[in-house]
Amino acid sequence: MPKKGKIFVISGPSGAGKSTIVKELLKLAPDLVLSISATSRKPRAGEVDGKDYFFLTRSEFERKVKENYFIEWAEVHGNLYGTPKDFVNENLQNGRSVILEIDVQGALKVKETFEDAVLIFIEPPDFEELERRLKSRSTDDEETINLRLQNAIYEMALAKYYNYRIVNKDLKKTIEEIIKIIREEEKK
Ligand code: ADP
Ligand code: 5GP
């Protein structure tokens, strides 16, 4: 019987650097698998269905909620997002650790179901830098950016429930720190 994998949840305010970190993390630690979420949000330029997200209409998403398809789901910045159950469970059974890049509400729900899930919160160095990163990404309009900045205050207040908090200043150092946490937690 292979050792069971662990869930590692990565959260943090929009623009803190989660997607960038996860992308690099998977290159450096290819034994980890990333759970692809479903969302009712419209794809951004360059986003691919089944790779970045499973893009669903709101009604398709709501049907899947009724079918108990998700481990957790939440409304974030006005859209629905959820983690498909089967993919996560199959990988855990096969002894592989799974990364979930999800919001704070989802993270707390995951922790209720999977007690040994490890929650990692990514913080920006400060609010001004968060705003700068959101603007430099050029993926969202001003209204969307403002909504995400407002939500950052609420999200930061929930960071205290996480097992680890990391300030993403130097990207390379952040990734090294996360890999160290994952390897130590996998041994427990
Ligand atoms: P999130 O997934 O948390 O919303 P992204 O990964 O899209 O954030 O990052 C937002 C922007 O900040 C991107 O343009 C990214 O290149 C940049 N970024 C990420 N990490 C850092 C860092 N440590 N220093 C400077 N810029 C960063
Ligand atoms: P974005 O629209 O920038 O891709 O993501 C917006 C927010 O939704 C981020 O905080 C991201 O972590 C969160 N998110 C992405 N997928 C999921 C999911 O499956 N469940 C939950 N609860 N949040 C998610």
Tab-separated table of C-alpha atoms and ligand atoms in Angstrom:
chain	number	residue	atom	x	y	z
A	1	MET	CA	0.000	0.000	0.000
A	2	PRO	CA	1.634	3.316	-1.019
A	3	LYS	CA	1.939	6.133	1.494
A	4	LYS	CA	-1.030	8.511	1.263
A	5	GLY	CA	-0.359	11.949	-0.229
A	6	LYS	CA	-1.085	15.220	1.527
A	7	ILE	CA	-3.067	18.293	0.504
A	8	PHE	CA	-1.195	21.614	0.378
A	9	VAL	CA	-3.419	24.651	0.063
A	10	ILE	CA	-1.965	27.889	-1.283
A	11	SER	CA	-4.028	31.030	-0.708
A	12	GLY	CA	-3.488	34.754	-0.550
A	13	PRO	CA	-4.892	37.966	-1.978
A	14	SER	CA	-5.211	38.291	-5.728
A	15	GLY	CA	-1.895	39.580	-7.075
A	16	ALA	CA	0.222	38.184	-4.207
A	17	GLY	CA	1.905	35.832	-6.681
A	18	LYS	CA	0.159	32.459	-6.147
A	19	SER	CA	-0.093	31.371	-9.802
A	20	THR	CA	3.501	32.393	-10.510
A	21	ILE	CA	4.699	30.468	-7.447
A	22	VAL	CA	2.688	27.330	-8.236
A	23	LYS	CA	3.915	27.267	-11.836
A	24	GLU	CA	7.561	27.365	-10.720
A	25	LEU	CA	6.908	24.933	-7.873
A	26	LEU	CA	5.583	22.261	-10.256
A	27	LYS	CA	8.678	22.624	-12.449
A	28	LEU	CA	11.009	22.133	-9.479
A	29	ALA	CA	8.951	19.396	-7.797
A	30	PRO	CA	7.289	17.398	-10.612
A	31	ASP	CA	6.036	14.726	-8.186
A	32	LEU	CA	3.443	17.250	-6.962
A	33	VAL	CA	0.143	17.523	-8.787
A	34	LEU	CA	-2.022	20.605	-9.182
A	35	SER	CA	-5.778	20.360	-8.813
A	36	ILE	CA	-7.534	22.222	-11.629
A	37	SER	CA	-10.548	24.089	-10.335
A	38	ALA	CA	-13.845	24.739	-12.045
A	39	THR	CA	-15.087	28.310	-12.297
A	40	SER	CA	-17.987	30.344	-13.634
A	41	ARG	CA	-15.556	33.223	-14.361
A	42	LYS	CA	-14.956	34.050	-18.029
A	43	PRO	CA	-11.532	32.961	-19.339
A	44	ARG	CA	-8.833	35.659	-19.473
A	45	ALA	CA	-6.857	36.109	-22.675
A	46	GLY	CA	-4.573	33.098	-23.053
A	47	GLU	CA	-6.346	30.901	-20.495
A	48	VAL	CA	-7.099	27.378	-21.698
A	49	ASP	CA	-10.121	25.273	-20.663
A	50	GLY	CA	-8.993	22.164	-18.777
A	51	LYS	CA	-5.527	23.613	-18.139
A	52	ASP	CA	-6.055	26.852	-16.219
A	53	TYR	CA	-9.613	26.063	-15.132
A	54	PHE	CA	-12.628	24.072	-16.223
A	55	PHE	CA	-14.760	26.969	-17.412
A	56	LEU	CA	-18.469	26.409	-16.754
A	57	THR	CA	-21.592	28.519	-16.967
A	58	ARG	CA	-23.078	29.487	-13.630
A	59	SER	CA	-25.934	27.003	-14.108
A	60	GLU	CA	-23.552	24.157	-15.049
A	61	PHE	CA	-21.548	24.971	-11.931
A	62	GLU	CA	-24.660	25.004	-9.735
A	63	ARG	CA	-25.743	21.618	-11.127
A	64	LYS	CA	-22.353	20.147	-10.154
A	65	VAL	CA	-22.720	21.574	-6.646
A	66	LYS	CA	-26.028	19.663	-6.326
A	67	GLU	CA	-24.324	16.497	-7.626
A	68	ASN	CA	-21.758	16.781	-4.806
A	69	TYR	CA	-18.964	17.074	-7.391
A	70	PHE	CA	-16.767	19.423	-5.322
A	71	ILE	CA	-14.666	18.991	-2.171
A	72	GLU	CA	-15.348	22.654	-1.555
A	73	TRP	CA	-16.678	25.577	-3.518
A	74	ALA	CA	-17.075	29.295	-2.836
A	75	GLU	CA	-18.100	32.582	-4.386
A	76	VAL	CA	-14.979	34.721	-4.823
A	77	HIS	CA	-14.908	38.240	-6.312
A	78	GLY	CA	-18.432	37.598	-7.701
A	79	ASN	CA	-17.715	34.261	-9.430
A	80	LEU	CA	-18.052	30.621	-8.371
A	81	TYR	CA	-14.952	28.455	-7.946
A	82	GLY	CA	-14.688	24.811	-6.832
A	83	THR	CA	-12.286	21.894	-6.390
A	84	PRO	CA	-13.360	18.665	-8.151
A	85	LYS	CA	-13.402	15.776	-5.683
A	86	ASP	CA	-12.355	12.707	-7.724
A	87	PHE	CA	-9.034	14.044	-9.012
A	88	VAL	CA	-7.844	14.977	-5.514
A	89	ASN	CA	-8.922	11.695	-3.896
A	90	GLU	CA	-7.385	9.525	-6.645
A	91	ASN	CA	-4.004	11.262	-6.361
A	92	LEU	CA	-3.994	11.124	-2.562
A	93	GLN	CA	-4.759	7.383	-2.703
A	94	ASN	CA	-1.831	6.937	-5.100
A	95	GLY	CA	0.498	8.595	-2.588
A	96	ARG	CA	0.845	11.898	-4.446
A	97	SER	CA	0.617	15.272	-2.761
A	98	VAL	CA	-1.879	17.663	-4.305
A	99	ILE	CA	-1.638	21.455	-4.494
A	100	LEU	CA	-4.863	23.463	-4.254
A	101	GLU	CA	-4.632	27.131	-5.189
A	102	ILE	CA	-7.884	28.298	-3.643
A	103	ASP	CA	-9.339	31.164	-1.632
A	104	VAL	CA	-9.540	31.496	2.157
A	105	GLN	CA	-13.150	30.268	2.436
A	106	GLY	CA	-12.279	27.131	0.441
A	107	ALA	CA	-9.108	26.536	2.466
A	108	LEU	CA	-11.022	26.504	5.744
A	109	LYS	CA	-13.596	24.077	4.291
A	110	VAL	CA	-10.820	21.741	3.082
A	111	LYS	CA	-9.312	21.749	6.575
A	112	GLU	CA	-12.671	20.574	8.005
A	113	THR	CA	-12.672	17.522	5.711
A	114	PHE	CA	-8.924	16.836	5.548
A	115	GLU	CA	-7.514	17.492	9.004
A	116	ASP	CA	-3.915	16.968	7.907
A	117	ALA	CA	-4.148	19.457	5.003
A	118	VAL	CA	-1.373	22.056	5.221
A	119	LEU	CA	-2.487	25.642	4.669
A	120	ILE	CA	0.068	28.109	3.291
A	121	PHE	CA	-0.815	31.805	3.027
A	122	ILE	CA	1.088	33.992	0.562
A	123	GLU	CA	1.278	37.650	1.540
A	124	PRO	CA	2.442	40.596	-0.553
A	125	PRO	CA	5.218	42.749	0.999
A	126	ASP	CA	2.633	45.558	1.419
A	127	PHE	CA	-0.637	46.861	0.004
A	128	GLU	CA	1.023	49.264	-2.476
A	129	GLU	CA	3.050	46.414	-3.950
A	130	LEU	CA	-0.111	44.301	-4.234
A	131	GLU	CA	-1.771	47.085	-6.213
A	132	ARG	CA	1.319	47.472	-8.384
A	133	ARG	CA	1.382	43.723	-9.156
A	134	LEU	CA	-2.323	43.601	-9.987
A	135	LYS	CA	-1.908	46.552	-12.361
A	136	SER	CA	1.295	45.221	-13.937
A	137	ARG	CA	-0.387	41.878	-14.697
A	138	SER	CA	-2.732	43.783	-17.073
A	139	THR	CA	-5.392	41.067	-16.949
A	140	ASP	CA	-8.157	42.907	-15.142
A	141	ASP	CA	-9.997	46.198	-15.573
A	142	GLU	CA	-9.905	48.920	-12.906
A	143	GLU	CA	-13.223	47.872	-11.325
A	144	THR	CA	-12.047	44.255	-10.993
A	145	ILE	CA	-8.719	45.376	-9.526
A	146	ASN	CA	-10.474	47.571	-6.962
A	147	LEU	CA	-12.785	44.723	-5.933
A	148	ARG	CA	-9.783	42.419	-5.522
A	149	LEU	CA	-7.932	45.021	-3.441
A	150	GLN	CA	-10.948	45.467	-1.178
A	151	ASN	CA	-11.236	41.702	-0.712
A	152	ALA	CA	-7.526	41.529	0.163
A	153	ILE	CA	-8.285	43.166	3.530
A	154	TYR	CA	-10.779	40.427	4.450
A	155	GLU	CA	-8.467	37.689	3.144
A	156	MET	CA	-5.470	38.977	5.118
A	157	ALA	CA	-7.573	38.883	8.293
A	158	LEU	CA	-8.028	35.113	7.862
A	159	ALA	CA	-4.312	34.393	7.436
A	160	LYS	CA	-4.067	33.613	11.151
A	161	TYR	CA	-5.845	30.282	10.547
A	162	TYR	CA	-3.088	29.081	8.210
A	163	ASN	CA	-0.244	26.758	9.215
A	164	TYR	CA	2.330	28.933	7.430
A	165	ARG	CA	2.502	32.558	6.260
A	166	ILE	CA	5.081	33.610	3.711
A	167	VAL	CA	5.776	37.134	2.478
A	168	ASN	CA	6.419	36.829	-1.260
A	169	LYS	CA	9.146	39.417	-1.697
A	170	ASP	CA	11.879	37.482	-3.469
A	171	LEU	CA	10.162	34.893	-5.692
A	172	LYS	CA	13.072	32.424	-5.626
A	173	LYS	CA	13.267	32.479	-1.813
A	174	THR	CA	9.499	32.069	-1.499
A	175	ILE	CA	9.553	28.959	-3.683
A	176	GLU	CA	12.502	27.466	-1.786
A	177	GLU	CA	10.682	28.034	1.476
A	178	ILE	CA	7.509	26.348	0.198
A	179	ILE	CA	9.399	23.298	-1.080
A	180	LYS	CA	11.100	22.968	2.314
A	181	ILE	CA	7.714	23.114	4.077
A	182	ILE	CA	6.209	20.516	1.718
A	183	ARG	CA	9.073	18.054	2.153
A	184	GLU	CA	9.038	18.396	5.955
A	185	GLU	CA	5.255	18.031	6.148
A	186	GLU	CA	5.272	14.979	3.855
A	187	LYS	CA	7.520	13.198	6.362
A	188	LYS	CA	5.086	13.768	9.282
B	1	ADP	P1	-2.025	35.659	-8.010
B	1	ADP	O1	-2.030	34.313	-8.670
B	1	ADP	O2	-1.773	35.577	-6.533
B	1	ADP	O3	-3.230	36.485	-8.307
B	1	ADP	P2	0.130	36.263	-9.919
B	1	ADP	O4	0.953	35.023	-9.805
B	1	ADP	O5	-0.726	36.429	-11.131
B	1	ADP	O6	-0.766	36.473	-8.576
B	1	ADP	O7	1.131	37.503	-9.762
B	1	ADP	C1	0.688	38.855	-9.932
B	1	ADP	C2	1.811	39.645	-10.621
B	1	ADP	O8	2.920	39.800	-9.710
B	1	ADP	C3	2.359	38.944	-11.866
B	1	ADP	O9	2.603	39.940	-12.852
B	1	ADP	C4	3.664	38.311	-11.366
B	1	ADP	O10	4.605	38.196	-12.398
B	1	ADP	C5	4.121	39.293	-10.285
B	1	ADP	N1	4.906	38.674	-9.192
B	1	ADP	C6	4.718	37.475	-8.583
B	1	ADP	N2	5.641	37.269	-7.593
B	1	ADP	C7	6.417	38.368	-7.565
B	1	ADP	C8	7.564	38.773	-6.767
B	1	ADP	N3	8.058	38.004	-5.799
B	1	ADP	N4	8.119	39.976	-7.033
B	1	ADP	C9	7.599	40.778	-8.016
B	1	ADP	N5	6.559	40.459	-8.810
B	1	ADP	C10	5.952	39.276	-8.588
B	2	5GP	P1	-8.623	34.140	-10.344
B	2	5GP	O1	-9.940	34.643	-10.851
B	2	5GP	O2	-7.626	35.265	-10.129
B	2	5GP	O3	-8.069	33.016	-11.169
B	2	5GP	O4	-8.899	33.529	-8.897
B	2	5GP	C1	-9.610	34.279	-7.947
B	2	5GP	C2	-9.585	33.594	-6.605
B	2	5GP	O5	-10.272	32.354	-6.658
B	2	5GP	C3	-8.184	33.280	-6.074
B	2	5GP	O6	-8.139	33.656	-4.699
B	2	5GP	C4	-8.087	31.779	-6.226
B	2	5GP	O7	-7.228	31.214	-5.276
B	2	5GP	C5	-9.525	31.388	-5.958
B	2	5GP	N1	-9.848	30.029	-6.444
B	2	5GP	C6	-9.416	29.425	-7.559
B	2	5GP	N2	-9.900	28.170	-7.641
B	2	5GP	C7	-10.632	27.964	-6.519
B	2	5GP	C8	-11.390	26.850	-6.002
B	2	5GP	O8	-11.469	25.763	-6.577
B	2	5GP	N3	-12.023	27.037	-4.818
B	2	5GP	C9	-11.972	28.199	-4.120
B	2	5GP	N4	-12.612	28.263	-2.958
B	2	5GP	N5	-11.280	29.268	-4.573
B	2	5GP	C10	-10.623	29.150	-5.758
